[in-house]
Amino acid sequence: MPELPEVETVTKELDRKLKGKKIARVEVRLSKIVSFGPGTVSNIRKSSQRAASDFRKKLVGLKVRSVSRRAKLLIFDLSGPYSLLVHLKMTGQLIYLKAKEKKRKIKMFNRVDAPELLMPCKHTHVIVVFTDGSKLFYNDIRQFGYLKLVADKQLSYVKELLEFGPEPLSRDFTLKVFTDILKRRPNMPLKQLLIDPRLIAGIGNIYSDEILFRARILPTKRAKILKPKEILSLYKAIPYILKKGIKAKGSSVGDFIRTDGSWGSMGKYHYVYMRAKLPCKICGTIIKSIKFNGRTGSYCPSCQR
DNA sequence: TATATTGTTACACC
DNA sequence: TGGTGTAACAATAT
């Protein structure tokens, strides 16, 4: 499940690998994945055939200037001037193949018995071929993700770019900003507050669980009853855990893989995520899980208060 | 075959 | 108006 650290990992890898490359050819194997223009993805998906054709034609000949990230959204800055927005959602993967490398087998899941599939595979929905022969594959098992091409002058109309909260690793994310967010949602359980992208960008299920454990605060706790000391430890835990995730090149507990098909190692350091019914690494208490609007969260009932 | 899975949006209600 | 809660949606693996 790509969240901020996973998307950041992919961003850095692709920025390094794709910078300056020119797009020679684009193959869209599943048209609903791609769209063109600033409209909402669901609107565009209705006319996906035409959009796919526009998408392909516009991309050919453009150069990659840089790859960056906002929340969990990848932004390819292209010549033209266009930008390609890529959201991996649950199971999206971007796999890069060097020019000389003709074949690559990838394990799509971090499981011993996962099948090794030759790229492109049945889950490859878009292929971008560069003029030097290198390739970028977009794989997505659930097909929830998307690639959206937007003219730069229309970027300010892209709804999903406008509504994000502050980047938790930026200088703008001060203690005051965080305290104000808590004030705006006094009754929201902290678990839900942390994963709401309109409040803070980029945090999902994995990292919200780990952040709350790091701060030793229960996911069910509401913002209004936090003591100043708890607010501070929660505030500090956010960049601490996200940076740890980036350093480990992401968490491959689910389907996340890096652009070369390798796995991130953050999963080894999880204290609670995906550890329900296992003993807490600190105190041995059995980790519990709880549902928030259909989302599962895990916590240690002894360490977290 | 039913269910779990997630980020995000839509919408109803207060 | 805006906070809050719930449902819906995409498609697949198990």
mmCIF file of C-alpha atoms (C1' of nucleotides) in Angstrom:
data_model
loop_
_atom_site.group_PDB
_atom_site.id
_atom_site.type_symbol
_atom_site.label_atom_id
_atom_site.label_comp_id
_atom_site.label_asym_id
_atom_site.label_seq_id
_atom_site.Cartn_x
_atom_site.Cartn_y
_atom_site.Cartn_z
ATOM 1 C CA MET A 1 0.000 0.000 0.000
ATOM 2 C CA PRO A 2 1.887 3.037 -1.129
ATOM 3 C CA GLU A 3 1.752 5.940 1.299
ATOM 4 C CA LEU A 4 4.006 8.977 1.548
ATOM 5 C CA PRO A 5 7.307 7.095 2.144
ATOM 6 C CA GLU A 6 6.584 4.589 -0.626
ATOM 7 C CA VAL A 7 5.604 7.290 -3.117
ATOM 8 C CA GLU A 8 8.637 9.327 -2.069
ATOM 9 C CA THR A 9 10.833 6.281 -2.750
ATOM 10 C CA VAL A 10 9.374 5.851 -6.225
ATOM 11 C CA THR A 11 9.613 9.605 -6.870
ATOM 12 C CA LYS A 12 13.319 9.753 -6.079
ATOM 13 C CA GLU A 13 14.129 6.642 -8.071
ATOM 14 C CA LEU A 14 12.233 7.819 -11.141
ATOM 15 C CA ASP A 15 13.553 11.372 -10.960
ATOM 16 C CA ARG A 16 17.062 9.976 -11.114
ATOM 17 C CA LYS A 17 16.304 7.438 -13.840
ATOM 18 C CA LEU A 18 13.963 9.375 -16.127
ATOM 19 C CA LYS A 19 15.235 12.949 -15.996
ATOM 20 C CA GLY A 20 15.894 14.206 -19.517
ATOM 21 C CA LYS A 21 14.438 11.175 -21.286
ATOM 22 C CA LYS A 22 12.168 11.615 -24.290
ATOM 23 C CA ILE A 23 8.997 9.598 -24.742
ATOM 24 C CA ALA A 24 9.054 7.577 -27.957
ATOM 25 C CA ARG A 25 5.935 5.491 -27.619
ATOM 26 C CA VAL A 26 3.039 4.931 -25.225
ATOM 27 C CA GLU A 27 0.971 1.785 -25.073
ATOM 28 C CA VAL A 28 -2.333 1.928 -23.210
ATOM 29 C CA ARG A 29 -3.639 -1.575 -22.615
ATOM 30 C CA LEU A 30 -6.478 -0.563 -20.301
ATOM 31 C CA SER A 31 -7.948 2.748 -21.339
ATOM 32 C CA LYS A 32 -9.808 3.557 -18.139
ATOM 33 C CA ILE A 33 -6.496 3.934 -16.300
ATOM 34 C CA VAL A 34 -5.513 7.034 -18.267
ATOM 35 C CA SER A 35 -7.201 10.387 -18.685
ATOM 36 C CA PHE A 36 -6.494 13.773 -20.145
ATOM 37 C CA GLY A 37 -7.347 17.166 -18.708
ATOM 38 C CA PRO A 38 -8.176 18.601 -15.304
ATOM 39 C CA GLY A 39 -11.587 16.958 -14.808
ATOM 40 C CA THR A 40 -12.276 14.373 -12.159
ATOM 41 C CA VAL A 41 -11.100 10.882 -12.925
ATOM 42 C CA SER A 42 -14.589 9.390 -12.641
ATOM 43 C CA ASN A 43 -15.948 11.856 -15.216
ATOM 44 C CA ILE A 44 -13.149 11.174 -17.619
ATOM 45 C CA ARG A 45 -13.408 7.422 -17.212
ATOM 46 C CA LYS A 46 -16.802 7.530 -18.881
ATOM 47 C CA SER A 47 -15.176 8.668 -22.108
ATOM 48 C CA SER A 48 -12.017 6.722 -21.597
ATOM 49 C CA GLN A 49 -11.465 5.528 -25.170
ATOM 50 C CA ARG A 50 -11.130 9.017 -26.585
ATOM 51 C CA ALA A 51 -9.138 10.107 -23.557
ATOM 52 C CA ALA A 52 -6.696 7.256 -24.057
ATOM 53 C CA SER A 53 -6.119 8.307 -27.632
ATOM 54 C CA ASP A 54 -5.564 11.957 -26.627
ATOM 55 C CA PHE A 55 -3.309 10.805 -23.826
ATOM 56 C CA ARG A 56 -1.041 8.769 -26.109
ATOM 57 C CA LYS A 57 -0.782 11.392 -28.828
ATOM 58 C CA LYS A 58 0.042 14.200 -26.419
ATOM 59 C CA LEU A 59 2.734 12.267 -24.570
ATOM 60 C CA VAL A 60 4.836 11.197 -27.540
ATOM 61 C CA GLY A 61 7.831 13.481 -28.045
ATOM 62 C CA LEU A 62 7.689 15.045 -24.565
ATOM 63 C CA LYS A 63 10.691 15.016 -22.266
ATOM 64 C CA VAL A 64 10.714 14.300 -18.540
ATOM 65 C CA ARG A 65 11.980 17.388 -16.751
ATOM 66 C CA SER A 66 11.630 16.051 -13.226
ATOM 67 C CA VAL A 67 9.540 13.785 -11.020
ATOM 68 C CA SER A 68 8.146 15.082 -7.754
ATOM 69 C CA ARG A 69 5.436 14.287 -5.240
ATOM 70 C CA ARG A 70 2.479 15.919 -3.503
ATOM 71 C CA ALA A 71 0.839 13.744 -0.834
ATOM 72 C CA LYS A 72 0.596 10.313 -2.502
ATOM 73 C CA LEU A 73 0.440 11.782 -5.989
ATOM 74 C CA LEU A 74 3.426 11.497 -8.346
ATOM 75 C CA ILE A 75 3.959 14.511 -10.592
ATOM 76 C CA PHE A 76 5.993 14.083 -13.766
ATOM 77 C CA ASP A 77 6.947 17.530 -15.007
ATOM 78 C CA LEU A 78 7.103 17.198 -18.787
ATOM 79 C CA SER A 79 8.167 19.506 -21.581
ATOM 80 C CA GLY A 80 5.276 20.761 -23.590
ATOM 81 C CA PRO A 81 4.299 22.132 -21.023
ATOM 82 C CA TYR A 82 2.416 19.248 -19.506
ATOM 83 C CA SER A 83 2.397 17.378 -16.246
ATOM 84 C CA LEU A 84 1.582 13.722 -15.776
ATOM 85 C CA LEU A 85 -0.095 12.916 -12.483
ATOM 86 C CA VAL A 86 0.131 9.313 -11.328
ATOM 87 C CA HIS A 87 -1.738 7.910 -8.355
ATOM 88 C CA LEU A 88 -0.895 4.349 -7.310
ATOM 89 C CA LYS A 89 -3.877 4.021 -4.941
ATOM 90 C CA MET A 90 -3.794 0.535 -3.373
ATOM 91 C CA THR A 91 -1.884 -1.661 -5.758
ATOM 92 C CA GLY A 92 -0.279 0.543 -8.405
ATOM 93 C CA GLN A 93 3.352 -0.150 -9.258
ATOM 94 C CA LEU A 94 5.841 1.632 -11.499
ATOM 95 C CA ILE A 95 8.580 -0.630 -12.824
ATOM 96 C CA TYR A 96 11.546 0.684 -14.748
ATOM 97 C CA LEU A 97 13.490 -1.374 -17.245
ATOM 98 C CA LYS A 98 16.867 -0.224 -18.533
ATOM 99 C CA ALA A 99 17.461 -0.031 -22.286
ATOM 100 C CA LYS A 100 19.725 -3.063 -22.381
ATOM 101 C CA GLU A 101 17.466 -5.070 -20.136
ATOM 102 C CA LYS A 102 15.097 -6.932 -22.414
ATOM 103 C CA LYS A 103 13.267 -8.966 -19.780
ATOM 104 C CA ARG A 104 12.453 -8.662 -16.142
ATOM 105 C CA LYS A 105 10.555 -10.983 -13.849
ATOM 106 C CA ILE A 106 8.775 -9.383 -10.916
ATOM 107 C CA LYS A 107 7.132 -10.789 -7.835
ATOM 108 C CA MET A 108 4.061 -8.616 -7.489
ATOM 109 C CA PHE A 109 3.484 -9.428 -3.800
ATOM 110 C CA ASN A 110 5.868 -9.628 -0.887
ATOM 111 C CA ARG A 111 5.150 -13.296 -0.287
ATOM 112 C CA VAL A 112 7.357 -16.326 -0.689
ATOM 113 C CA ASP A 113 4.827 -18.115 -2.874
ATOM 114 C CA ALA A 114 3.978 -15.119 -5.076
ATOM 115 C CA PRO A 115 4.372 -15.944 -8.760
ATOM 116 C CA GLU A 116 7.196 -14.323 -10.708
ATOM 117 C CA LEU A 117 5.688 -12.554 -13.682
ATOM 118 C CA LEU A 118 7.496 -11.430 -16.809
ATOM 119 C CA MET A 119 7.068 -7.710 -17.573
ATOM 120 C CA PRO A 120 4.747 -6.714 -19.120
ATOM 121 C CA CYS A 121 2.252 -8.996 -17.389
ATOM 122 C CA LYS A 122 -1.537 -9.188 -17.266
ATOM 123 C CA HIS A 123 -1.566 -6.427 -14.659
ATOM 124 C CA THR A 124 0.474 -4.035 -16.819
ATOM 125 C CA HIS A 125 -1.958 -1.379 -18.042
ATOM 126 C CA VAL A 126 0.331 1.292 -19.457
ATOM 127 C CA ILE A 127 3.808 1.080 -21.004
ATOM 128 C CA VAL A 128 5.918 4.144 -21.708
ATOM 129 C CA VAL A 129 8.893 3.570 -24.005
ATOM 130 C CA PHE A 130 11.664 6.181 -24.103
ATOM 131 C CA THR A 131 13.825 7.020 -27.126
ATOM 132 C CA ASP A 132 16.851 5.312 -25.560
ATOM 133 C CA GLY A 133 14.903 2.058 -25.324
ATOM 134 C CA SER A 134 14.263 2.120 -21.590
ATOM 135 C CA LYS A 135 10.716 1.422 -20.437
ATOM 136 C CA LEU A 136 8.338 2.286 -17.638
ATOM 137 C CA PHE A 137 5.539 -0.141 -16.774
ATOM 138 C CA TYR A 138 2.435 0.815 -14.848
ATOM 139 C CA ASN A 139 1.056 -2.276 -13.104
ATOM 140 C CA ASP A 140 -2.097 -2.263 -11.029
ATOM 141 C CA ILE A 141 -3.819 -5.400 -9.793
ATOM 142 C CA ARG A 142 -6.940 -3.697 -8.453
ATOM 143 C CA GLN A 143 -6.965 -1.062 -11.207
ATOM 144 C CA PHE A 144 -7.857 1.743 -8.797
ATOM 145 C CA GLY A 145 -4.922 3.971 -9.721
ATOM 146 C CA TYR A 146 -4.654 6.361 -12.644
ATOM 147 C CA LEU A 147 -2.386 8.334 -14.948
ATOM 148 C CA LYS A 148 -3.656 11.785 -15.777
ATOM 149 C CA LEU A 149 -2.086 14.191 -18.239
ATOM 150 C CA VAL A 150 -2.745 17.863 -17.507
ATOM 151 C CA ALA A 151 -1.559 21.042 -19.246
ATOM 152 C CA ASP A 152 0.522 23.004 -16.745
ATOM 153 C CA LYS A 153 -1.730 26.044 -16.987
ATOM 154 C CA GLN A 154 -4.636 23.849 -15.917
ATOM 155 C CA LEU A 155 -2.839 22.364 -12.925
ATOM 156 C CA SER A 156 -4.452 24.907 -10.635
ATOM 157 C CA TYR A 157 -7.859 23.444 -11.529
ATOM 158 C CA VAL A 158 -6.934 19.893 -10.620
ATOM 159 C CA LYS A 159 -9.141 19.208 -7.662
ATOM 160 C CA GLU A 160 -7.048 16.516 -6.025
ATOM 161 C CA LEU A 161 -4.064 18.868 -5.931
ATOM 162 C CA LEU A 162 -5.988 21.673 -4.275
ATOM 163 C CA GLU A 163 -7.511 19.935 -1.323
ATOM 164 C CA PHE A 164 -4.479 18.382 0.324
ATOM 165 C CA GLY A 165 -3.455 19.441 3.793
ATOM 166 C CA PRO A 166 0.145 20.412 4.578
ATOM 167 C CA GLU A 167 3.055 18.122 3.695
ATOM 168 C CA PRO A 168 4.095 16.612 7.036
ATOM 169 C CA LEU A 169 7.793 16.724 6.114
ATOM 170 C CA SER A 170 7.794 20.336 4.981
ATOM 171 C CA ARG A 171 8.822 23.359 7.002
ATOM 172 C CA ASP A 172 5.210 24.540 6.865
ATOM 173 C CA PHE A 173 4.145 21.708 9.133
ATOM 174 C CA THR A 174 4.789 23.483 12.396
ATOM 175 C CA LEU A 175 3.497 22.609 15.849
ATOM 176 C CA LYS A 176 1.051 25.486 15.518
ATOM 177 C CA VAL A 177 -0.284 24.158 12.210
ATOM 178 C CA PHE A 178 -0.738 20.714 13.756
ATOM 179 C CA THR A 179 -2.393 22.111 16.878
ATOM 180 C CA ASP A 180 -4.808 24.071 14.677
ATOM 181 C CA ILE A 181 -5.703 20.880 12.795
ATOM 182 C CA LEU A 182 -6.474 19.191 16.116
ATOM 183 C CA LYS A 183 -8.643 22.150 17.082
ATOM 184 C CA ARG A 184 -10.559 21.901 13.819
ATOM 185 C CA ARG A 185 -11.418 18.236 14.465
ATOM 186 C CA PRO A 186 -11.867 18.015 18.237
ATOM 187 C CA ASN A 187 -14.109 14.959 18.135
ATOM 188 C CA MET A 188 -12.473 12.902 15.436
ATOM 189 C CA PRO A 189 -10.596 9.783 16.582
ATOM 190 C CA LEU A 190 -6.899 10.473 16.003
ATOM 191 C CA LYS A 191 -6.552 7.496 13.697
ATOM 192 C CA GLN A 192 -9.085 9.001 11.293
ATOM 193 C CA LEU A 193 -7.627 12.464 11.694
ATOM 194 C CA LEU A 194 -4.164 11.312 10.679
ATOM 195 C CA ILE A 195 -5.305 9.545 7.507
ATOM 196 C CA ASP A 196 -7.558 12.369 6.260
ATOM 197 C CA PRO A 197 -5.603 13.846 3.330
ATOM 198 C CA ARG A 198 -7.393 17.181 3.621
ATOM 199 C CA LEU A 199 -5.975 17.638 7.107
ATOM 200 C CA ILE A 200 -2.441 16.239 6.623
ATOM 201 C CA ALA A 201 -1.162 14.927 3.285
ATOM 202 C CA GLY A 202 0.232 11.480 2.623
ATOM 203 C CA ILE A 203 -0.453 9.442 5.762
ATOM 204 C CA GLY A 204 -2.375 6.187 5.340
ATOM 205 C CA ASN A 205 -3.168 3.137 7.386
ATOM 206 C CA ILE A 206 0.358 1.823 7.884
ATOM 207 C CA TYR A 207 1.985 5.019 9.044
ATOM 208 C CA SER A 208 -0.932 6.282 11.115
ATOM 209 C CA ASP A 209 -0.777 3.053 13.139
ATOM 210 C CA GLU A 210 2.972 3.361 13.593
ATOM 211 C CA ILE A 211 2.834 7.089 14.402
ATOM 212 C CA LEU A 212 0.234 6.509 17.128
ATOM 213 C CA PHE A 213 2.302 3.683 18.576
ATOM 214 C CA ARG A 214 5.421 5.832 18.549
ATOM 215 C CA ALA A 215 3.508 8.552 20.411
ATOM 216 C CA ARG A 216 2.029 5.922 22.771
ATOM 217 C CA ILE A 217 -1.478 7.248 22.144
ATOM 218 C CA LEU A 218 -4.600 5.166 21.469
ATOM 219 C CA PRO A 219 -6.088 5.469 17.965
ATOM 220 C CA THR A 220 -9.548 5.967 19.436
ATOM 221 C CA LYS A 221 -8.516 9.023 21.435
ATOM 222 C CA ARG A 222 -10.008 12.331 20.372
ATOM 223 C CA ALA A 223 -8.048 15.500 19.765
ATOM 224 C CA LYS A 224 -9.875 17.598 22.352
ATOM 225 C CA ILE A 225 -8.720 15.525 25.316
ATOM 226 C CA LEU A 226 -5.021 15.513 24.395
ATOM 227 C CA LYS A 227 -2.652 17.120 26.881
ATOM 228 C CA PRO A 228 -0.004 19.506 25.480
ATOM 229 C CA LYS A 229 2.638 16.855 26.137
ATOM 230 C CA GLU A 230 0.684 14.312 24.072
ATOM 231 C CA ILE A 231 0.193 16.795 21.240
ATOM 232 C CA LEU A 232 3.934 17.348 21.161
ATOM 233 C CA SER A 233 4.807 13.649 21.123
ATOM 234 C CA LEU A 234 2.254 12.984 18.382
ATOM 235 C CA TYR A 235 3.577 15.935 16.390
ATOM 236 C CA LYS A 236 7.137 14.671 16.705
ATOM 237 C CA ALA A 237 6.185 11.090 15.847
ATOM 238 C CA ILE A 238 4.800 12.076 12.426
ATOM 239 C CA PRO A 239 8.057 13.132 10.704
ATOM 240 C CA TYR A 240 10.032 10.591 12.737
ATOM 241 C CA ILE A 241 8.029 7.618 11.434
ATOM 242 C CA LEU A 242 7.677 8.947 7.879
ATOM 243 C CA LYS A 243 11.424 9.571 7.622
ATOM 244 C CA LYS A 244 12.087 6.095 8.974
ATOM 245 C CA GLY A 245 9.828 4.727 6.234
ATOM 246 C CA ILE A 246 11.660 6.687 3.548
ATOM 247 C CA LYS A 247 15.024 5.516 4.859
ATOM 248 C CA ALA A 248 13.825 1.904 4.647
ATOM 249 C CA LYS A 249 12.603 2.582 1.065
ATOM 250 C CA GLY A 250 9.026 2.002 2.110
ATOM 251 C CA SER A 251 7.070 -0.824 3.638
ATOM 252 C CA SER A 252 6.329 -3.856 1.486
ATOM 253 C CA VAL A 253 3.818 -5.479 3.802
ATOM 254 C CA GLY A 254 1.211 -5.297 1.042
ATOM 255 C CA ASP A 255 1.875 -4.975 -2.658
ATOM 256 C CA PHE A 256 4.351 -2.128 -2.732
ATOM 257 C CA ILE A 257 7.482 -2.730 -4.763
ATOM 258 C CA ARG A 258 10.222 -0.366 -5.829
ATOM 259 C CA THR A 259 10.888 0.644 -9.422
ATOM 260 C CA ASP A 260 13.360 -2.212 -9.822
ATOM 261 C CA GLY A 261 10.946 -4.734 -8.339
ATOM 262 C CA SER A 262 12.706 -4.965 -4.974
ATOM 263 C CA TRP A 263 10.963 -4.597 -1.632
ATOM 264 C CA GLY A 264 11.214 -1.869 0.959
ATOM 265 C CA SER A 265 12.259 -2.955 4.425
ATOM 266 C CA MET A 266 10.038 -0.784 6.642
ATOM 267 C CA GLY A 267 7.821 -3.789 7.374
ATOM 268 C CA LYS A 268 10.510 -5.208 9.640
ATOM 269 C CA TYR A 269 10.238 -2.190 11.878
ATOM 270 C CA HIS A 270 6.462 -2.179 12.285
ATOM 271 C CA TYR A 271 5.327 -2.319 15.864
ATOM 272 C CA VAL A 272 1.590 -2.622 15.221
ATOM 273 C CA TYR A 273 0.563 -2.505 11.543
ATOM 274 C CA MET A 274 -0.414 -6.000 10.377
ATOM 275 C CA ARG A 275 0.594 -7.371 13.768
ATOM 276 C CA ALA A 276 -2.875 -7.951 15.239
ATOM 277 C CA LYS A 277 -2.957 -10.958 17.596
ATOM 278 C CA LEU A 278 0.852 -10.951 17.824
ATOM 279 C CA PRO A 279 2.674 -9.912 20.995
ATOM 280 C CA CYS A 280 3.778 -6.290 21.286
ATOM 281 C CA LYS A 281 7.506 -5.941 20.607
ATOM 282 C CA ILE A 282 7.861 -3.740 23.681
ATOM 283 C CA CYS A 283 5.660 -5.260 26.378
ATOM 284 C CA GLY A 284 4.382 -8.584 25.034
ATOM 285 C CA THR A 285 0.702 -7.639 25.243
ATOM 286 C CA ILE A 286 -1.349 -8.997 22.343
ATOM 287 C CA ILE A 287 -1.832 -6.338 19.659
ATOM 288 C CA LYS A 288 -5.502 -5.494 19.084
ATOM 289 C CA SER A 289 -7.251 -4.319 15.981
ATOM 290 C CA ILE A 290 -10.248 -2.054 15.659
ATOM 291 C CA LYS A 291 -12.363 -0.784 12.770
ATOM 292 C CA PHE A 292 -12.961 2.841 11.883
ATOM 293 C CA ASN A 293 -15.575 3.139 9.140
ATOM 294 C CA GLY A 294 -14.487 -0.152 7.671
ATOM 295 C CA ARG A 295 -10.757 0.569 8.053
ATOM 296 C CA THR A 296 -8.660 -1.594 10.300
ATOM 297 C CA GLY A 297 -6.259 -0.048 12.775
ATOM 298 C CA SER A 298 -3.911 -1.902 15.134
ATOM 299 C CA TYR A 299 -2.591 -0.826 18.492
ATOM 300 C CA CYS A 300 -1.077 -2.071 21.738
ATOM 301 C CA PRO A 301 -3.665 -1.679 24.514
ATOM 302 C CA SER A 302 -0.889 -1.552 27.087
ATOM 303 C CA CYS A 303 1.731 0.747 25.515
ATOM 304 C CA GLN A 304 -0.824 3.148 24.051
ATOM 305 C CA ARG A 305 -3.025 5.165 26.372
ATOM 306 C "C1'" DT B 1 -19.605 -16.890 -3.282
ATOM 307 C "C1'" DA B 2 -18.882 -13.520 0.246
ATOM 308 C "C1'" DT B 3 -15.599 -10.698 2.087
ATOM 309 C "C1'" DA B 4 -11.706 -7.735 2.852
ATOM 310 C "C1'" DT B 5 -8.923 -4.409 0.986
ATOM 311 C "C1'" DT B 6 -7.789 1.539 0.310
ATOM 312 C "C1'" DG B 7 -7.784 6.476 -0.904
ATOM 313 C "C1'" DT B 8 -10.963 9.455 -2.117
ATOM 314 C "C1'" DT B 9 -15.390 11.478 -3.045
ATOM 315 C "C1'" DA B 10 -20.330 12.175 -2.465
ATOM 316 C "C1'" DC B 11 -23.884 13.083 0.210
ATOM 317 C "C1'" DA B 12 -27.066 13.393 4.089
ATOM 318 C "C1'" DC B 13 -27.700 15.425 8.403
ATOM 319 C "C1'" DC B 14 -27.124 18.612 12.240
ATOM 320 C "C1'" DT C 1 -21.455 26.987 6.332
ATOM 321 C "C1'" DG C 2 -18.850 23.512 7.990
ATOM 322 C "C1'" DG C 3 -18.264 19.616 10.914
ATOM 323 C "C1'" DT C 4 -19.337 14.751 11.099
ATOM 324 C "C1'" DG C 5 -20.524 10.196 9.782
ATOM 325 C "C1'" DT C 6 -21.573 6.810 6.474
ATOM 326 C "C1'" DA C 7 -21.657 4.749 2.062
ATOM 327 C "C1'" DA C 8 -19.992 4.127 -2.351
ATOM 328 C "C1'" DC C 9 -16.548 3.004 -5.850
ATOM 329 C "C1'" DA C 10 -12.903 0.881 -8.378
ATOM 330 C "C1'" DA C 11 -11.404 -4.955 -9.171
ATOM 331 C "C1'" DT C 12 -9.141 -8.733 -7.354
ATOM 332 C "C1'" DA C 13 -7.468 -12.575 -4.389
ATOM 333 C "C1'" DT C 14 -8.592 -15.673 -1.192
#
